[in-house]
Amino acid sequence: MTAIPLRPPRRLVDLTLDGEPVRAPEDSTLLDACRAAGKDVPTLCQGDTLTPKNACRVCVVEVEGARTLAPACSRRVEQGMEVRTDTERARHSRKVVLELLASSTDLSTTPRAAEWIEEYGAEPDRFGADAARVDEEPKVDNDLYVRDYDKCILCYKCVDACGEQWQNTFAIAVAGRGFDARISTEHDAPLTDSACVYCGNCIEVCPTGALSFKTEFDMRTAGTWDESAQTETTTVCAYCGVGCNLTLHVQDNEIVKVTSPHDNPVTHGNLCIKGRFGYQHVQNHAQNRD
Amino acid sequence: MDLRFGAGKPTDAERAAVDALLGPPESAWEGADDRNDTDLRWARGGREARERRELLLPGLHALNDRVGWISEGGLDYLCRRLTVPPAEGYGVATFYAMFAVKPRPATVVHVCTDLACAARGSARVCAELERDLGPAGSAGSGAVWQPSPCLGLCERAPAALAIRAGETPQAAVVAPATAEAVADAASAPHDAPAEPPAATAVPQTGADGPCSPPATRAGTDDDAAVPDPGPDAGQRPENSAHTEPHADPCARPESSARRDTSVPLAGGNGLVLLRRIGVVDPGSLDDYRTHGGYAALRRAFTLGPAGVIREVTEAGLVGRGGAAFPTGRKWAATAQQPDHPHYLVCNADESEPGTFKDRVLMEGDPYALIEAMTIAGYATGAHRGYLYLRGEYPRALRRLRTAIDRARARGFLGEDVMGQGFAFDIEIRRGAGAYICGEETAIFNSIEGRRGEPRSKPPFPVEKGLFGKPTAVNNVETLVNVLPILIEGAQAYARTGTGTSTGTKLFCVSGTVARPGVYELPFGASLGELLELAGPPETLRAVLLGGAAGGFVRPDELDVPLTFEGTRAAGTTLGSGVVLVLDDSVDLPRVLLRIAEFFRDESCGQCVPCRVGTVRQEEALHRIKDLTGAAAAGDIALLREVGRAMRDASICGLGQTAWNAVESAIDRLGAFE
Ligand code: SF4
Ligand code: SF4
Ligand code: SF4
Ligand code: FES
């Protein structure tokens, strides 16, 4: 379904955020309200184009009268709510969540993870050198993208994007249980034997870099990936009449990956295999043609 | 949805098992072998097939029951039949501990290593099995054994359960288990000695375990052997070997004496919920009716749905599963939802370590649960009830199936219940080894054929529950309470117990006591009185109240009143009624480690605090299992920090309570001091 700009006016509800009265449209989340008030609440599993699964719990805030903390990304505002975003209790849970994640997975490519670890005083090392880790090898089973589940925080976003929220392909799901849960195809088959159509919409939503373009993966391995040297150019895909927006990430005059603006009202950042991966022809140098 | 299936083909046995559940495929789109002209022109299935997704879990059971594991070809065929993406089918199959997606022998023996069994020698059984059959998980001589969380047989600990796949799948309970008996059951589950009757789990009936001869009782006790005598058969089951309360020559005089003096009971032996256990023939509907069965439903029809809810509310009934939510309010909230249909779900996924009361109720008095569910359906406007039974209860499954079939055949379920124009039917859904599926929203996902992960609330089940529709979820014990409420009336019912905890409560007493079993006491009796009934050990070290998610009580705290408010004030919880008694031979750090292992194994894995926190908790307890004082202090501080985050930030009750017992052992028992 496409967002339709014309909507009946939404009612506003009154609540307090850290003691300050604020008004927020009903249906908005505490996170929306926090962001509108200029408060920086950390989030990992929340994404702008998907319904959050509220699984990471790094965004928890304190709601007056509630027994447990509430995930800001999913809890809706209510009239008269008193919310505290920065209490010792909330900060403690965020700190521990960051420690638990960083001690079990590789957060090196998760944007802002290092900054939050510092901000909350998290010490992932304190669980000791023997602390169990996810310990997964990168899965390189096709030419287009790599699944490095050692970096996966199980946010469910790729599953939701591949499945009923966007792509309806259902190539991947969560398998196993507890600490052994992993994103997986059926029977852990290679992607090439799965239902994957290589739209790359899972890469688009992955918040950790666990899913990445093969180009990016190879360049990172070779140590040549340099985001500061990249430019981004948004253009229109010419393959078909849908006309999706493409953002070309270019380093050293080569397209190194393709994303799509999430605020596009038609496609919400989703593409198909052609727009996502079909860029080689633009840069077919003589040596590649041989 | 454009599904893609692998190249794997089902074997004939797998295909037959799935077809027996779903019927033969109608077209090649659904996996039929021959593709005809119509199939080539017209894609069939689609939405209709997708709407059968809820049959995924029964389908996985069908495969696992037939061949003992779930192969690629079998899973693919099942997914094709139901239009379920194979990746999702795989995700569901790998969620449950009783399923395997790798080949294994047809016979799997689950050996309980949980708290109550550990207190009664499961370690020895495992060591001997390892010697005789090889290490856990290694397939030898057609069987594989594996350690298991609580099997709900704590009164006969240590316990084991052998399950053999085949055309007629078999299950044999071995309890108390010896390595020899387990090996025998593994090689011939059909020849295993019959289980003792359910009444032996209820010491208050006087039918104590060692006194009743199970072999001679097996004939009448095993429902498979009891043909329904039909409406006009004059035969009374009392003629057979059924034990009457107090009539058992083996009843222990001292226990009856204690019962009469120490606990105020209301006359007779005071049993309300358990009154028919060992008295009624669990296979006979007529016998159930002779013993007061279906009087409550009859009264319900005269009261009308609103009247039933009023009675239940006035009686002060609150949920017995642990959360203690007022049942009447839940029913009223469900009944008034404009969205339809409404559903009723009976949570019989009793998996809290140390809990077995629901099993005893279902095995000993199955029609009571059927009647109570019918009343709940009537009150909440539901025409369909799902009975979600944990997968490890083979006898309860047999008895409930028989009871439902017979009730339906006699018009107590179906289109026109008791000729009152009310349609209601019950479907049993078997769990497959996942504690988390006892969580009230995880149970919906499990029934719907999804991974049994809890949903976030709000929305609450009364608004959006099973299949997104208003749903009342009640535990077995809660439901069974509705019968005395309707028969005696709310006022009379509420006279038992205390002001805020009315009625009687079932307690599952296990561990080092003389008479483990299910005890029924009015709310307000003290823990000490309960222990006196069960025969406490001479040197009591601690009592775990409320199960793995509960808390420890010290020997000097036995006057804590067994009420919701009383245990809360004492800093613990009644939970689901677990009373695990530990004497001073107990190795407390190992008990805590087992609890931590349990939560690590049973975490669904959805949220970080619980998925990783339970692992870190276990690791820390492992590091300090032989340490005390300053040497343990660092890890205890770590445990506190992780525990606090689990409690505050986890999605569901599992993670929120995973640190309770460990914390109470540290703070109240001085573990590691
Ligand atoms: S691969 Fe990425 S998007 Fe998928 S669950 Fe893991 S972190 Fe989330
Ligand atoms: S990305 Fe795919 S759908 Fe979008 S315009 Fe390009 S070819 Fe068309
Ligand atoms: S608390 Fe544990 S069991 Fe509950 S949702 Fe989170 S991971 Fe799953
Ligand atoms: S961002 Fe809210 S729970 Fe993950």
mmCIF file of N, CA and C in Angstrom, chain A residues 117-173:
data_model
loop_
_atom_site.group_PDB
_atom_site.id
_atom_site.type_symbol
_atom_site.label_atom_id
_atom_site.label_comp_id
_atom_site.label_asym_id
_atom_site.label_seq_id
_atom_site.Cartn_x
_atom_site.Cartn_y
_atom_site.Cartn_z
ATOM 1 N N ILE A 117 28.013 3.070 22.864
ATOM 2 C CA ILE A 117 28.752 2.283 23.860
ATOM 3 C C ILE A 117 29.517 3.229 24.767
ATOM 4 N N GLU A 118 30.093 4.235 24.156
ATOM 5 C CA GLU A 118 30.837 5.224 24.935
ATOM 6 C C GLU A 118 29.887 6.056 25.802
ATOM 7 N N GLU A 119 28.819 6.528 25.165
ATOM 8 C CA GLU A 119 27.891 7.396 25.880
ATOM 9 C C GLU A 119 27.283 6.711 27.116
ATOM 10 N N TYR A 120 26.988 5.433 27.005
ATOM 11 C CA TYR A 120 26.337 4.732 28.118
ATOM 12 C C TYR A 120 27.329 4.019 29.024
ATOM 13 N N GLY A 121 28.580 4.171 28.742
ATOM 14 C CA GLY A 121 29.586 3.541 29.595
ATOM 15 C C GLY A 121 29.550 2.023 29.539
ATOM 16 N N ALA A 122 29.157 1.480 28.403
ATOM 17 C CA ALA A 122 29.071 0.018 28.281
ATOM 18 C C ALA A 122 30.463 -0.597 28.197
ATOM 19 N N GLU A 123 30.621 -1.742 28.857
ATOM 20 C CA GLU A 123 31.901 -2.448 28.810
ATOM 21 C C GLU A 123 31.677 -3.884 28.353
ATOM 22 N N PRO A 124 31.598 -4.093 27.072
ATOM 23 C CA PRO A 124 31.284 -5.432 26.564
ATOM 24 C C PRO A 124 32.306 -6.484 26.991
ATOM 25 N N ASP A 125 33.507 -6.058 27.323
ATOM 26 C CA ASP A 125 34.543 -7.033 27.656
ATOM 27 C C ASP A 125 34.365 -7.674 29.020
ATOM 28 N N ARG A 126 33.495 -7.092 29.837
ATOM 29 C CA ARG A 126 33.478 -7.582 31.211
ATOM 30 C C ARG A 126 32.846 -8.948 31.368
ATOM 31 N N PHE A 127 32.278 -9.502 30.301
ATOM 32 C CA PHE A 127 31.761 -10.864 30.406
ATOM 33 C C PHE A 127 32.869 -11.898 30.232
ATOM 34 N N GLY A 128 34.063 -11.415 30.014
ATOM 35 C CA GLY A 128 35.195 -12.336 29.949
ATOM 36 C C GLY A 128 35.479 -12.817 28.540
ATOM 37 N N ALA A 129 36.673 -13.357 28.393
ATOM 38 C CA ALA A 129 37.110 -13.783 27.066
ATOM 39 C C ALA A 129 36.330 -15.007 26.588
ATOM 40 N N ASP A 130 35.737 -15.750 27.541
ATOM 41 C CA ASP A 130 35.044 -16.980 27.147
ATOM 42 C C ASP A 130 33.565 -16.752 26.856
ATOM 43 N N ALA A 131 33.110 -15.518 26.953
ATOM 44 C CA ALA A 131 31.695 -15.247 26.718
ATOM 45 C C ALA A 131 31.290 -15.761 25.332
ATOM 46 N N ALA A 132 30.155 -16.479 25.297
ATOM 47 C CA ALA A 132 29.711 -17.060 24.036
ATOM 48 C C ALA A 132 29.433 -15.972 23.006
ATOM 49 N N ARG A 133 29.851 -16.238 21.784
ATOM 50 C CA ARG A 133 29.578 -15.307 20.699
ATOM 51 C C ARG A 133 28.764 -16.016 19.631
ATOM 52 N N VAL A 134 28.187 -15.231 18.742
ATOM 53 C CA VAL A 134 27.391 -15.816 17.671
ATOM 54 C C VAL A 134 28.273 -16.644 16.736
ATOM 55 N N ASP A 135 29.475 -16.177 16.521
ATOM 56 C CA ASP A 135 30.486 -16.931 15.775
ATOM 57 C C ASP A 135 30.005 -17.505 14.449
ATOM 58 N N GLU A 136 29.750 -16.655 13.509
ATOM 59 C CA GLU A 136 29.335 -17.120 12.190
ATOM 60 C C GLU A 136 30.349 -16.657 11.157
ATOM 61 N N GLU A 137 30.593 -17.501 10.184
ATOM 62 C CA GLU A 137 31.440 -17.116 9.050
ATOM 63 C C GLU A 137 30.575 -16.405 8.024
ATOM 64 N N PRO A 138 31.144 -15.424 7.310
ATOM 65 C CA PRO A 138 30.346 -14.781 6.255
ATOM 66 C C PRO A 138 29.886 -15.806 5.222
ATOM 67 N N LYS A 139 28.644 -15.676 4.793
ATOM 68 C CA LYS A 139 28.145 -16.575 3.754
ATOM 69 C C LYS A 139 28.280 -15.877 2.408
ATOM 70 N N VAL A 140 29.240 -16.325 1.613
ATOM 71 C CA VAL A 140 29.460 -15.749 0.284
ATOM 72 C C VAL A 140 29.026 -16.806 -0.711
ATOM 73 N N ASP A 141 27.750 -16.774 -1.123
ATOM 74 C CA ASP A 141 27.278 -17.857 -1.979
ATOM 75 C C ASP A 141 26.669 -17.353 -3.286
ATOM 76 N N ASN A 142 26.893 -16.076 -3.563
ATOM 77 C CA ASN A 142 26.413 -15.540 -4.836
ATOM 78 C C ASN A 142 27.244 -14.296 -5.137
ATOM 79 N N ASP A 143 27.098 -13.752 -6.358
ATOM 80 C CA ASP A 143 27.971 -12.646 -6.754
ATOM 81 C C ASP A 143 27.461 -11.280 -6.308
ATOM 82 N N LEU A 144 26.261 -11.225 -5.748
ATOM 83 C CA LEU A 144 25.666 -9.913 -5.520
ATOM 84 C C LEU A 144 25.758 -9.428 -4.082
ATOM 85 N N TYR A 145 25.444 -10.292 -3.143
ATOM 86 C CA TYR A 145 25.563 -9.797 -1.770
ATOM 87 C C TYR A 145 25.960 -10.892 -0.787
ATOM 88 N N VAL A 146 26.478 -10.428 0.335
ATOM 89 C CA VAL A 146 27.072 -11.318 1.329
ATOM 90 C C VAL A 146 26.263 -11.229 2.614
ATOM 91 N N ARG A 147 26.091 -12.371 3.250
ATOM 92 C CA ARG A 147 25.402 -12.394 4.540
ATOM 93 C C ARG A 147 26.425 -12.740 5.616
ATOM 94 N N ASP A 148 26.751 -11.762 6.425
ATOM 95 C CA ASP A 148 27.747 -11.973 7.467
ATOM 96 C C ASP A 148 27.041 -11.947 8.818
ATOM 97 N N TYR A 149 26.492 -13.103 9.179
ATOM 98 C CA TYR A 149 25.631 -13.135 10.356
ATOM 99 C C TYR A 149 26.384 -12.974 11.673
ATOM 100 N N ASP A 150 27.696 -12.900 11.616
ATOM 101 C CA ASP A 150 28.431 -12.566 12.828
ATOM 102 C C ASP A 150 28.094 -11.133 13.270
ATOM 103 N N LYS A 151 27.593 -10.365 12.335
ATOM 104 C CA LYS A 151 27.241 -8.978 12.643
ATOM 105 C C LYS A 151 25.752 -8.799 12.891
ATOM 106 N N CYS A 152 25.021 -9.881 12.843
ATOM 107 C CA CYS A 152 23.554 -9.786 12.900
ATOM 108 C C CYS A 152 23.076 -9.628 14.334
ATOM 109 N N ILE A 153 22.181 -8.681 14.554
ATOM 110 C CA ILE A 153 21.607 -8.498 15.889
ATOM 111 C C ILE A 153 20.186 -9.053 15.957
ATOM 112 N N LEU A 154 19.777 -9.794 14.950
ATOM 113 C CA LEU A 154 18.436 -10.395 14.892
ATOM 114 C C LEU A 154 17.326 -9.361 15.069
ATOM 115 N N CYS A 155 17.403 -8.332 14.254
ATOM 116 C CA CYS A 155 16.386 -7.285 14.369
ATOM 117 C C CYS A 155 15.122 -7.625 13.590
ATOM 118 N N TYR A 156 15.157 -8.680 12.797
ATOM 119 C CA TYR A 156 14.011 -9.159 12.003
ATOM 120 C C TYR A 156 13.690 -8.271 10.805
ATOM 121 N N LYS A 157 14.470 -7.208 10.599
ATOM 122 C CA LYS A 157 14.080 -6.290 9.524
ATOM 123 C C LYS A 157 14.201 -6.933 8.145
ATOM 124 N N CYS A 158 15.278 -7.680 7.934
ATOM 125 C CA CYS A 158 15.435 -8.302 6.619
ATOM 126 C C CYS A 158 14.308 -9.302 6.364
ATOM 127 N N VAL A 159 13.900 -10.008 7.436
ATOM 128 C CA VAL A 159 12.825 -10.990 7.282
ATOM 129 C C VAL A 159 11.521 -10.273 6.922
ATOM 130 N N ASP A 160 11.264 -9.169 7.614
ATOM 131 C CA ASP A 160 10.043 -8.420 7.334
ATOM 132 C C ASP A 160 10.078 -7.789 5.939
ATOM 133 N N ALA A 161 11.266 -7.317 5.535
ATOM 134 C CA ALA A 161 11.363 -6.702 4.207
ATOM 135 C C ALA A 161 11.226 -7.753 3.112
ATOM 136 N N CYS A 162 11.796 -8.915 3.327
ATOM 137 C CA CYS A 162 11.713 -9.980 2.331
ATOM 138 C C CYS A 162 10.312 -10.580 2.311
ATOM 139 N N GLY A 163 9.668 -10.568 3.455
ATOM 140 C CA GLY A 163 8.372 -11.222 3.595
ATOM 141 C C GLY A 163 7.210 -10.277 3.478
ATOM 142 N N GLU A 164 6.332 -10.318 4.471
ATOM 143 C CA GLU A 164 5.028 -9.712 4.228
ATOM 144 C C GLU A 164 5.021 -8.188 4.263
ATOM 145 N N GLN A 165 6.079 -7.550 4.801
ATOM 146 C CA GLN A 165 5.982 -6.094 4.798
ATOM 147 C C GLN A 165 6.322 -5.475 3.442
ATOM 148 N N TRP A 166 7.248 -6.055 2.680
ATOM 149 C CA TRP A 166 7.533 -5.490 1.368
ATOM 150 C C TRP A 166 7.553 -6.506 0.233
ATOM 151 N N GLN A 167 8.535 -7.375 0.228
ATOM 152 C CA GLN A 167 8.842 -8.074 -0.995
ATOM 153 C C GLN A 167 7.939 -9.277 -1.271
ATOM 154 N N ASN A 168 7.367 -9.862 -0.218
ATOM 155 C CA ASN A 168 6.530 -11.052 -0.383
ATOM 156 C C ASN A 168 7.233 -12.225 -1.037
ATOM 157 N N THR A 169 8.523 -12.308 -0.825
ATOM 158 C CA THR A 169 9.274 -13.423 -1.395
ATOM 159 C C THR A 169 9.529 -14.513 -0.367
ATOM 160 N N PHE A 170 9.709 -14.128 0.869
ATOM 161 C CA PHE A 170 9.844 -15.091 1.966
ATOM 162 C C PHE A 170 11.006 -16.058 1.775
ATOM 163 N N ALA A 171 12.145 -15.525 1.341
ATOM 164 C CA ALA A 171 13.300 -16.399 1.154
ATOM 165 C C ALA A 171 13.984 -16.706 2.478
ATOM 166 N N ILE A 172 13.851 -15.806 3.442
ATOM 167 C CA ILE A 172 14.544 -15.995 4.709
ATOM 168 C C ILE A 172 13.564 -15.881 5.873
ATOM 169 N N ALA A 173 13.930 -16.518 6.956
ATOM 170 C CA ALA A 173 13.125 -16.448 8.174
ATOM 171 C C ALA A 173 14.068 -16.667 9.337
#
